[in-house]
PDB file of C-alpha atoms in Angstrom:
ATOM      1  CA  UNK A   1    -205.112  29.394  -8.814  1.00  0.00           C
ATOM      2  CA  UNK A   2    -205.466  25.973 -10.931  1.00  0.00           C
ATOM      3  CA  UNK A   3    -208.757  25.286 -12.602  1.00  0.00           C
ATOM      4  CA  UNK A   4    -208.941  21.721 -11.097  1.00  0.00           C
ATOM      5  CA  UNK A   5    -208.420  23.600  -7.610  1.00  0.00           C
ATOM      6  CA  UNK A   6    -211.188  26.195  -7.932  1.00  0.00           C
ATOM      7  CA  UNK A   7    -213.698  23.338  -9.574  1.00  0.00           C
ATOM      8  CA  UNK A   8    -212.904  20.613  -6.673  1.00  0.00           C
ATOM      9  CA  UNK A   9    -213.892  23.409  -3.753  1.00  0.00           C
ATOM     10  CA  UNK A  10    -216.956  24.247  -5.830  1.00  0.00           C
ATOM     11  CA  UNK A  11    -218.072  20.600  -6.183  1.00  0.00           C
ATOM     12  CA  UNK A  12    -217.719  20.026  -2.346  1.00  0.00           C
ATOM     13  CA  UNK A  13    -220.431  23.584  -1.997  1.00  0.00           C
ATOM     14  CA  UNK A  14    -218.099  25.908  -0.833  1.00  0.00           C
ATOM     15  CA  UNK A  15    -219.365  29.288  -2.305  1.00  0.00           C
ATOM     16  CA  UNK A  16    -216.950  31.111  -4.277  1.00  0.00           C
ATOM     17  CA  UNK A  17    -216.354  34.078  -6.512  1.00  0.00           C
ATOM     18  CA  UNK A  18    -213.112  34.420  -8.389  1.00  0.00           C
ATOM     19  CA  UNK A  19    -212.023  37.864  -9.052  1.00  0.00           C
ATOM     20  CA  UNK A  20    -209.603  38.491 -12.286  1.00  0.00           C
ATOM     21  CA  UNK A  21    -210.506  35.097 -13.348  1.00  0.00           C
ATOM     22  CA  UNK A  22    -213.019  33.775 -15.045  1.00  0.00           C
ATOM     23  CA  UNK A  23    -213.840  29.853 -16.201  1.00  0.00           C
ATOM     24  CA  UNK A  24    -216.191  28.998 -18.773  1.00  0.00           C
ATOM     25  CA  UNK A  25    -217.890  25.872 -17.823  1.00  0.00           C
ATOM     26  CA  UNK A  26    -217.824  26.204 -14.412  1.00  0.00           C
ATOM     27  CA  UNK A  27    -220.953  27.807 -12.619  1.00  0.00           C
ATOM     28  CA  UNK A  28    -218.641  30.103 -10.059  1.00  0.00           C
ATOM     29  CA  UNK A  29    -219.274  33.877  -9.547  1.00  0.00           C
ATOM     30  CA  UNK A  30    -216.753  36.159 -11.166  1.00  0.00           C
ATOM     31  CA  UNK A  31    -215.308  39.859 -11.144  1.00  0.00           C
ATOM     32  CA  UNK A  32    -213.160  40.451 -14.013  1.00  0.00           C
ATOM     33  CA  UNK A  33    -211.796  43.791 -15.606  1.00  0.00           C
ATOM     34  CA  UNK A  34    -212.872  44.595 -19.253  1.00  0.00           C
ATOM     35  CA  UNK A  35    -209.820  43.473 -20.265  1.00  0.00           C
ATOM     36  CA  UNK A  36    -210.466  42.587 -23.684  1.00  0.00           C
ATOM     37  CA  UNK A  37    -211.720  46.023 -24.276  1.00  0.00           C
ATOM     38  CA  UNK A  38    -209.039  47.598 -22.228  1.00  0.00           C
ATOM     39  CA  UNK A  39    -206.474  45.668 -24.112  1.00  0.00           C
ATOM     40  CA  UNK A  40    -207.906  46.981 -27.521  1.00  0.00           C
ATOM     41  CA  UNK A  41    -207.831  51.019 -26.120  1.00  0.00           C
ATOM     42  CA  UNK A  42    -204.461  50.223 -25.318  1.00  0.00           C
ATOM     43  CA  UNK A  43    -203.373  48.787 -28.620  1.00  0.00           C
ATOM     44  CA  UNK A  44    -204.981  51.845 -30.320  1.00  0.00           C
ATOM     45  CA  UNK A  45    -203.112  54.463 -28.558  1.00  0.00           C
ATOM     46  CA  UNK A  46    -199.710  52.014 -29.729  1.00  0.00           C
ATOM     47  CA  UNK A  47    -201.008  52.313 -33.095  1.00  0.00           C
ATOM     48  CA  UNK A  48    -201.887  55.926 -33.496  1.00  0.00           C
ATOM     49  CA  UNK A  49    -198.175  56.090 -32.440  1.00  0.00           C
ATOM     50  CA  UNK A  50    -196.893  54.351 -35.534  1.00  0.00           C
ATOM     51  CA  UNK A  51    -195.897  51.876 -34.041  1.00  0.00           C
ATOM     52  CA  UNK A  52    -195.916  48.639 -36.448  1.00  0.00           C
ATOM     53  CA  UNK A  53    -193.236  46.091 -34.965  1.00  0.00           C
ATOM     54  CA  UNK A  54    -194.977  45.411 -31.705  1.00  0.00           C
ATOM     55  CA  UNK A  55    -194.509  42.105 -29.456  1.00  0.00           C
ATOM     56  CA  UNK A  56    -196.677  41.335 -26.660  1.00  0.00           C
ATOM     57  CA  UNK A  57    -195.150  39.719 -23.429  1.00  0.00           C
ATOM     58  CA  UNK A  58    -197.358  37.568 -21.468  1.00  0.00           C
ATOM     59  CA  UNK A  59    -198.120  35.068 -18.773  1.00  0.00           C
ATOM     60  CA  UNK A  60    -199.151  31.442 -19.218  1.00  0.00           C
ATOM     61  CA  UNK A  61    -202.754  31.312 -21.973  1.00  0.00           C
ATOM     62  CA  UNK A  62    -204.229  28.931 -19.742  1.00  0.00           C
ATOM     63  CA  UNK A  63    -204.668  32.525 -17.253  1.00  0.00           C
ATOM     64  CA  UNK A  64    -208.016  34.209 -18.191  1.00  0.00           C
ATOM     65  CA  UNK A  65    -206.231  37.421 -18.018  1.00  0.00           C
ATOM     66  CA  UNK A  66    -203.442  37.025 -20.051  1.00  0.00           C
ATOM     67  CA  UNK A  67    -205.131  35.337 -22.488  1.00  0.00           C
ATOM     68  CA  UNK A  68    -207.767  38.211 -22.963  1.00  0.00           C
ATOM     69  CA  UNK A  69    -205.570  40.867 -22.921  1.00  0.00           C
ATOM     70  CA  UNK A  70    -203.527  39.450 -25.636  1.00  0.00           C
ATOM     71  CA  UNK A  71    -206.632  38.640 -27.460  1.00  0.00           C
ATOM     72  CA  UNK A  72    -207.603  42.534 -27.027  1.00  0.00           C
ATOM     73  CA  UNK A  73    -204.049  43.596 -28.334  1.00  0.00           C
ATOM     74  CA  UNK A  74    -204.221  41.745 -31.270  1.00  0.00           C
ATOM     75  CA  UNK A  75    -207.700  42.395 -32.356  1.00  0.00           C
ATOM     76  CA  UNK A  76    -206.718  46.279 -32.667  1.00  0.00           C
ATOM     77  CA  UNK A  77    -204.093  45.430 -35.239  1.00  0.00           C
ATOM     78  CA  UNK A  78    -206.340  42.819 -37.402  1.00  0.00           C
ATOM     79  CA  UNK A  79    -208.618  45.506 -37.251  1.00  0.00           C
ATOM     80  CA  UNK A  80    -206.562  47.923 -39.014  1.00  0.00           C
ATOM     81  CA  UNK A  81    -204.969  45.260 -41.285  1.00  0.00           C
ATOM     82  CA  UNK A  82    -201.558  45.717 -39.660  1.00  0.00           C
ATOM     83  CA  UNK A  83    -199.109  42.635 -39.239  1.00  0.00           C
ATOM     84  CA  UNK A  84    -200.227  41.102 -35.695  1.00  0.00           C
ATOM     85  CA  UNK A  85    -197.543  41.411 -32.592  1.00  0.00           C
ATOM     86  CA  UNK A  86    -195.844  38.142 -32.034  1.00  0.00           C
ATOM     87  CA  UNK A  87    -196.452  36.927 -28.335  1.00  0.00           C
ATOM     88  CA  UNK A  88    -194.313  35.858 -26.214  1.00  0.00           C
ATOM     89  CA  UNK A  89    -194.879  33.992 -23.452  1.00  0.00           C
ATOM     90  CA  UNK A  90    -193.275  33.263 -19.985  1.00  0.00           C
ATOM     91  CA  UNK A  91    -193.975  31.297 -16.565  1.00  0.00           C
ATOM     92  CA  UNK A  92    -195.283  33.959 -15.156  1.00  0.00           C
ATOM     93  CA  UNK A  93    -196.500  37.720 -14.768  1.00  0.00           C
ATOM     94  CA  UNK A  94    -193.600  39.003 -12.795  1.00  0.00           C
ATOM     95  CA  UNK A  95    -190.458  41.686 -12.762  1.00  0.00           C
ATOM     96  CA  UNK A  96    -188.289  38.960 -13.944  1.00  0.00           C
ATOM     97  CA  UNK A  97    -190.678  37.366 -16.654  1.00  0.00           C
ATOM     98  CA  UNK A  98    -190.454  40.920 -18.181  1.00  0.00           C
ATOM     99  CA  UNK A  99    -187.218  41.042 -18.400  1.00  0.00           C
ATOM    100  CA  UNK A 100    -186.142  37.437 -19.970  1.00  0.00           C
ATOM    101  CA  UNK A 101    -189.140  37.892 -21.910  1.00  0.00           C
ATOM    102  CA  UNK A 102    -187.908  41.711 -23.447  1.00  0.00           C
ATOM    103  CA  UNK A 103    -184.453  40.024 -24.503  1.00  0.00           C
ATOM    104  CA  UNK A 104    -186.519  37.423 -26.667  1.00  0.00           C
ATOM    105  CA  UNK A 105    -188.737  40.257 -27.811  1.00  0.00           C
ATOM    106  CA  UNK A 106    -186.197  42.872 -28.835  1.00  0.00           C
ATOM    107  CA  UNK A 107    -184.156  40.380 -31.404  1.00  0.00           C
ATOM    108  CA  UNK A 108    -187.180  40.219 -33.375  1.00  0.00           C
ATOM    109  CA  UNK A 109    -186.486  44.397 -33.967  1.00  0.00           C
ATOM    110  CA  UNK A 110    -189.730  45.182 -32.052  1.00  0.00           C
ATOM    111  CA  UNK A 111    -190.662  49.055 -31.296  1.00  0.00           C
ATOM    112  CA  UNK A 112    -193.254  48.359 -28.461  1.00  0.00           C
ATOM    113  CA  UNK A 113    -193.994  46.107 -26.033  1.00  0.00           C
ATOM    114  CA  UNK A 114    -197.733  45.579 -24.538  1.00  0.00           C
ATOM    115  CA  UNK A 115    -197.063  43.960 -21.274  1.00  0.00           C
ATOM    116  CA  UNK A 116    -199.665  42.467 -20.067  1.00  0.00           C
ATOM    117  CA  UNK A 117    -199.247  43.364 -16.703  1.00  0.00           C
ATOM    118  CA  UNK A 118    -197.424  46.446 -14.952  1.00  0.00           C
ATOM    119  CA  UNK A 119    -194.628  43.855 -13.447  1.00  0.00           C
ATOM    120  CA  UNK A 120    -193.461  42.397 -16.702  1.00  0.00           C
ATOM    121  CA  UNK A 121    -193.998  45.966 -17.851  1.00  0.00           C
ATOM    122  CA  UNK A 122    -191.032  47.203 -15.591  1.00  0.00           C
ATOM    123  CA  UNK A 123    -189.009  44.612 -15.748  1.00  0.00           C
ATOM    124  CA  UNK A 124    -188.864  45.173 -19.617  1.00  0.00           C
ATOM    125  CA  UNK A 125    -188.426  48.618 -19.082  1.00  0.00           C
ATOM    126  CA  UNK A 126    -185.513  48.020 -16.743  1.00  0.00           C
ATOM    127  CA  UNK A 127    -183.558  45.761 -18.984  1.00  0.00           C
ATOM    128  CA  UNK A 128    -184.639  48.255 -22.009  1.00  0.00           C
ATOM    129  CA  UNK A 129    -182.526  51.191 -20.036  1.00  0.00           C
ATOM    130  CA  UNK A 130    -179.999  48.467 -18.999  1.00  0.00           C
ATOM    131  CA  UNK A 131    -179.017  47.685 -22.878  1.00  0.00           C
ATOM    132  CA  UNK A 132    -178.967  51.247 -23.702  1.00  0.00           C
ATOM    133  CA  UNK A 133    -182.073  52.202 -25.116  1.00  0.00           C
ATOM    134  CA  UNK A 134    -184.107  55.189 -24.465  1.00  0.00           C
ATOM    135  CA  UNK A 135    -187.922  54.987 -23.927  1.00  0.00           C
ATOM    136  CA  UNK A 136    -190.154  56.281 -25.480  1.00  0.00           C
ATOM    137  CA  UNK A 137    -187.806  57.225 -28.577  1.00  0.00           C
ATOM    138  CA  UNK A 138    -186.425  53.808 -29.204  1.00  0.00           C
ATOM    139  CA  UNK A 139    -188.384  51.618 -27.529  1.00  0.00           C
ATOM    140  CA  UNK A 140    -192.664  52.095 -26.274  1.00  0.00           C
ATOM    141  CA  UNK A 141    -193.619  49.968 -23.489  1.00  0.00           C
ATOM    142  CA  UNK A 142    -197.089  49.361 -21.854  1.00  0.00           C
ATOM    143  CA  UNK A 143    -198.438  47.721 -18.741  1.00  0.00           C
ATOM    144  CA  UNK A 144    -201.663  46.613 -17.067  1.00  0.00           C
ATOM    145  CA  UNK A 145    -203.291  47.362 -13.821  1.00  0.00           C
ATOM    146  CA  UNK A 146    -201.788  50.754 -12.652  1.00  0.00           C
ATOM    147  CA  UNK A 147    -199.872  48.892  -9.611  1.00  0.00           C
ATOM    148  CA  UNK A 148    -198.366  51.845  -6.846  1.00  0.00           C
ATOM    149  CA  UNK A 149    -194.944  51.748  -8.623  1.00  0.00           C
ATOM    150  CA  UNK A 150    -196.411  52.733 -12.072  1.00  0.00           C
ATOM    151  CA  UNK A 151    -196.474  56.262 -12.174  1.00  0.00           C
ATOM    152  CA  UNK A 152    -193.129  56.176 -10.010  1.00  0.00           C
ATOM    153  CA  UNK A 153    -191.167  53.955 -12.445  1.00  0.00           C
ATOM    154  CA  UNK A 154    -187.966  55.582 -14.044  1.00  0.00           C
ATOM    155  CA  UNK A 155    -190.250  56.323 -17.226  1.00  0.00           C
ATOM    156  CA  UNK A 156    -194.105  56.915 -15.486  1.00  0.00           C
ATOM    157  CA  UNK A 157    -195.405  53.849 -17.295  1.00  0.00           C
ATOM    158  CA  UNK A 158    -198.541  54.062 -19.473  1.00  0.00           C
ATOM    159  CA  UNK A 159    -201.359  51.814 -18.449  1.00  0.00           C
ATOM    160  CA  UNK A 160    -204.424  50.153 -18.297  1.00  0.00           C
ATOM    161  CA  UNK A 161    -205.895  51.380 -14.708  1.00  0.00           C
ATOM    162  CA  UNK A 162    -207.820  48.654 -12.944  1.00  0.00           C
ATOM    163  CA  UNK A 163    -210.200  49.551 -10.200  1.00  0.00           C
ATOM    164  CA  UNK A 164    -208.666  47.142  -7.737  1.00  0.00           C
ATOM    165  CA  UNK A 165    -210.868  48.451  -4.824  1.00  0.00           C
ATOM    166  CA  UNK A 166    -214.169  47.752  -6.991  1.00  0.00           C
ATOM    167  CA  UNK A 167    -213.152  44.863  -8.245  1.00  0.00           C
ATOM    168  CA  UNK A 168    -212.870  43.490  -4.323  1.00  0.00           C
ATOM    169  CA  UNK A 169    -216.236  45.367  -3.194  1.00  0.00           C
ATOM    170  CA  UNK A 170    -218.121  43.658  -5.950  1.00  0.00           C
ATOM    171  CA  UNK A 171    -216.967  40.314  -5.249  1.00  0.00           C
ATOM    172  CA  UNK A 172    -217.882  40.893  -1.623  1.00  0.00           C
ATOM    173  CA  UNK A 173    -221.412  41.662  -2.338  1.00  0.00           C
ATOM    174  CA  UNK A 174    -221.329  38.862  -4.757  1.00  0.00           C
ATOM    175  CA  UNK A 175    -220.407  36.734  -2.298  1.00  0.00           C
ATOM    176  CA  UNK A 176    -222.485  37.450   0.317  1.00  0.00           C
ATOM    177  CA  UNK A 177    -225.660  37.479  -2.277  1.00  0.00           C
ATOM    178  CA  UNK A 178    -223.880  33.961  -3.255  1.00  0.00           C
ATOM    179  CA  UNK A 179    -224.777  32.649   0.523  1.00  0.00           C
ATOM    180  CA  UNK A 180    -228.232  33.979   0.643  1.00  0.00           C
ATOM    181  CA  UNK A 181    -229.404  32.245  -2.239  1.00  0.00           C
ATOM    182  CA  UNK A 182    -227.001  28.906  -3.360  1.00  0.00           C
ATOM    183  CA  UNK A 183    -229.395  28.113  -6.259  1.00  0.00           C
ATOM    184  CA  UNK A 184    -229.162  31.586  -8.093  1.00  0.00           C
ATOM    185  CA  UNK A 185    -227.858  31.635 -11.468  1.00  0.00           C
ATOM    186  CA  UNK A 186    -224.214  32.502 -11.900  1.00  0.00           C
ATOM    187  CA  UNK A 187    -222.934  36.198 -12.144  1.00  0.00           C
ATOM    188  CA  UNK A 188    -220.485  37.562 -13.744  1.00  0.00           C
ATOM    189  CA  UNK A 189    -219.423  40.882 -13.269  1.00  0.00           C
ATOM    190  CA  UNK A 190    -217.432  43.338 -15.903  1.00  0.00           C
ATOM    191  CA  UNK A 191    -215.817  46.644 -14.428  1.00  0.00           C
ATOM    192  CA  UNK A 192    -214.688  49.331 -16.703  1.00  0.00           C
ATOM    193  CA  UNK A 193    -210.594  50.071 -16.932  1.00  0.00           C
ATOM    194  CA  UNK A 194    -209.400  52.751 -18.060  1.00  0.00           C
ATOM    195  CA  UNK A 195    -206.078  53.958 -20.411  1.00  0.00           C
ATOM    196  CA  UNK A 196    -203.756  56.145 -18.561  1.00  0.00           C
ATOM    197  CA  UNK A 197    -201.080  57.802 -20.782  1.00  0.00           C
ATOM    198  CA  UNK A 198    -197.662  58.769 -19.423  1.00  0.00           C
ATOM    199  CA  UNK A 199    -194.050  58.731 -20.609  1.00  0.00           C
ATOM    200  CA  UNK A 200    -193.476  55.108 -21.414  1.00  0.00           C
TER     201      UNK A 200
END
């Protein structure tokens, strides 16, 4: 949802909490993932791996949760002194994002991908297979979210598990604490992910 959107229905007093978003300046209720953190547990497991080449694939850096989650990536390789994954970035978040996205990546001799969602995840994955090579051995790849099709995928995909049912029941209770009391400072709300390892 645009910025200018979200700060134009505020400014008329409708009450509002954005969940997997997050703006700064604005004083609007939020419920975001930890995805910085997340993003960094992720990056880890890549890096106890061996893995050194890496590339991230993401959405537009204007999107709070692209941008963190690359930010997260990258701060586990500064942290260990190891060359930081080159990001690229596409339109969107989507199957087909992942996939134009992977044949920019995989020039560039990369060894994993950190997708930063489980769409662009799978489409990588799909064009990976598609050119030939075989996952995990040639090629890691990573997602975000744990979406239904994860664990299903033609490699289970390794993830970042967001609590998508918490993440909606918090923003509820936000919002209706929101309409009892308009003048109460603004909340912001962090729920725990967690790194689910499979075959990807």
């Amino acid at each position: 949802v645009p910025s200018q959107f979200i700060l134009k229905l505020h400014s008329i007093g409708i009450p509002l909490v954005l969940i997997d978003n997050y703006l700064e300046h604005a004083q609007v209720d939020s419920v975001v993932a930890d995805d910085r953190a997340s993003a960094r547990a992720m990056a880890e497991h890549i890096i106890s791996l061996g893995h050194k080449e890496v590339s991230i694939i993401s959405g537009p850096m204007e999107w709070y949760s692209s941008r963190e989650r690359s930010a997260g990536f990258k701060e586990a390789f500064d942290f260990h002194k190891i060359k930081a994954p080159t990001i690229y970035v596409g339109e969107e978040t989507t199957f087909e994002s992942g996939k134009l996205l992977f044949a920019q990546a995989i020039k560039k001799g990369c060894t994993a991908i950190l997708a930063v969602t489980d769409p662009m995840a799978l489409g990588a994955m799909s064009a990976a297979v598609a050119s030939g090579l075989r996952i995990p051995e040639d090629l890691s790849i990573t997602g975000f979210d744990d979406i239904d099709s994860a664990a299903n995928a033609i490699i289970p995909l390794t993830t970042i598990s967001v609590p998508r049912n918490y993440l909606g029941l918090s923003a509820a209770r936000l919002l209706w604490a929101r309409l009892d009391d308009k003048e109460a400072p603004r909340q912001r709300i962090d729920i725990t992910a967690a790194l689910v390892i499979r075959g990807s």
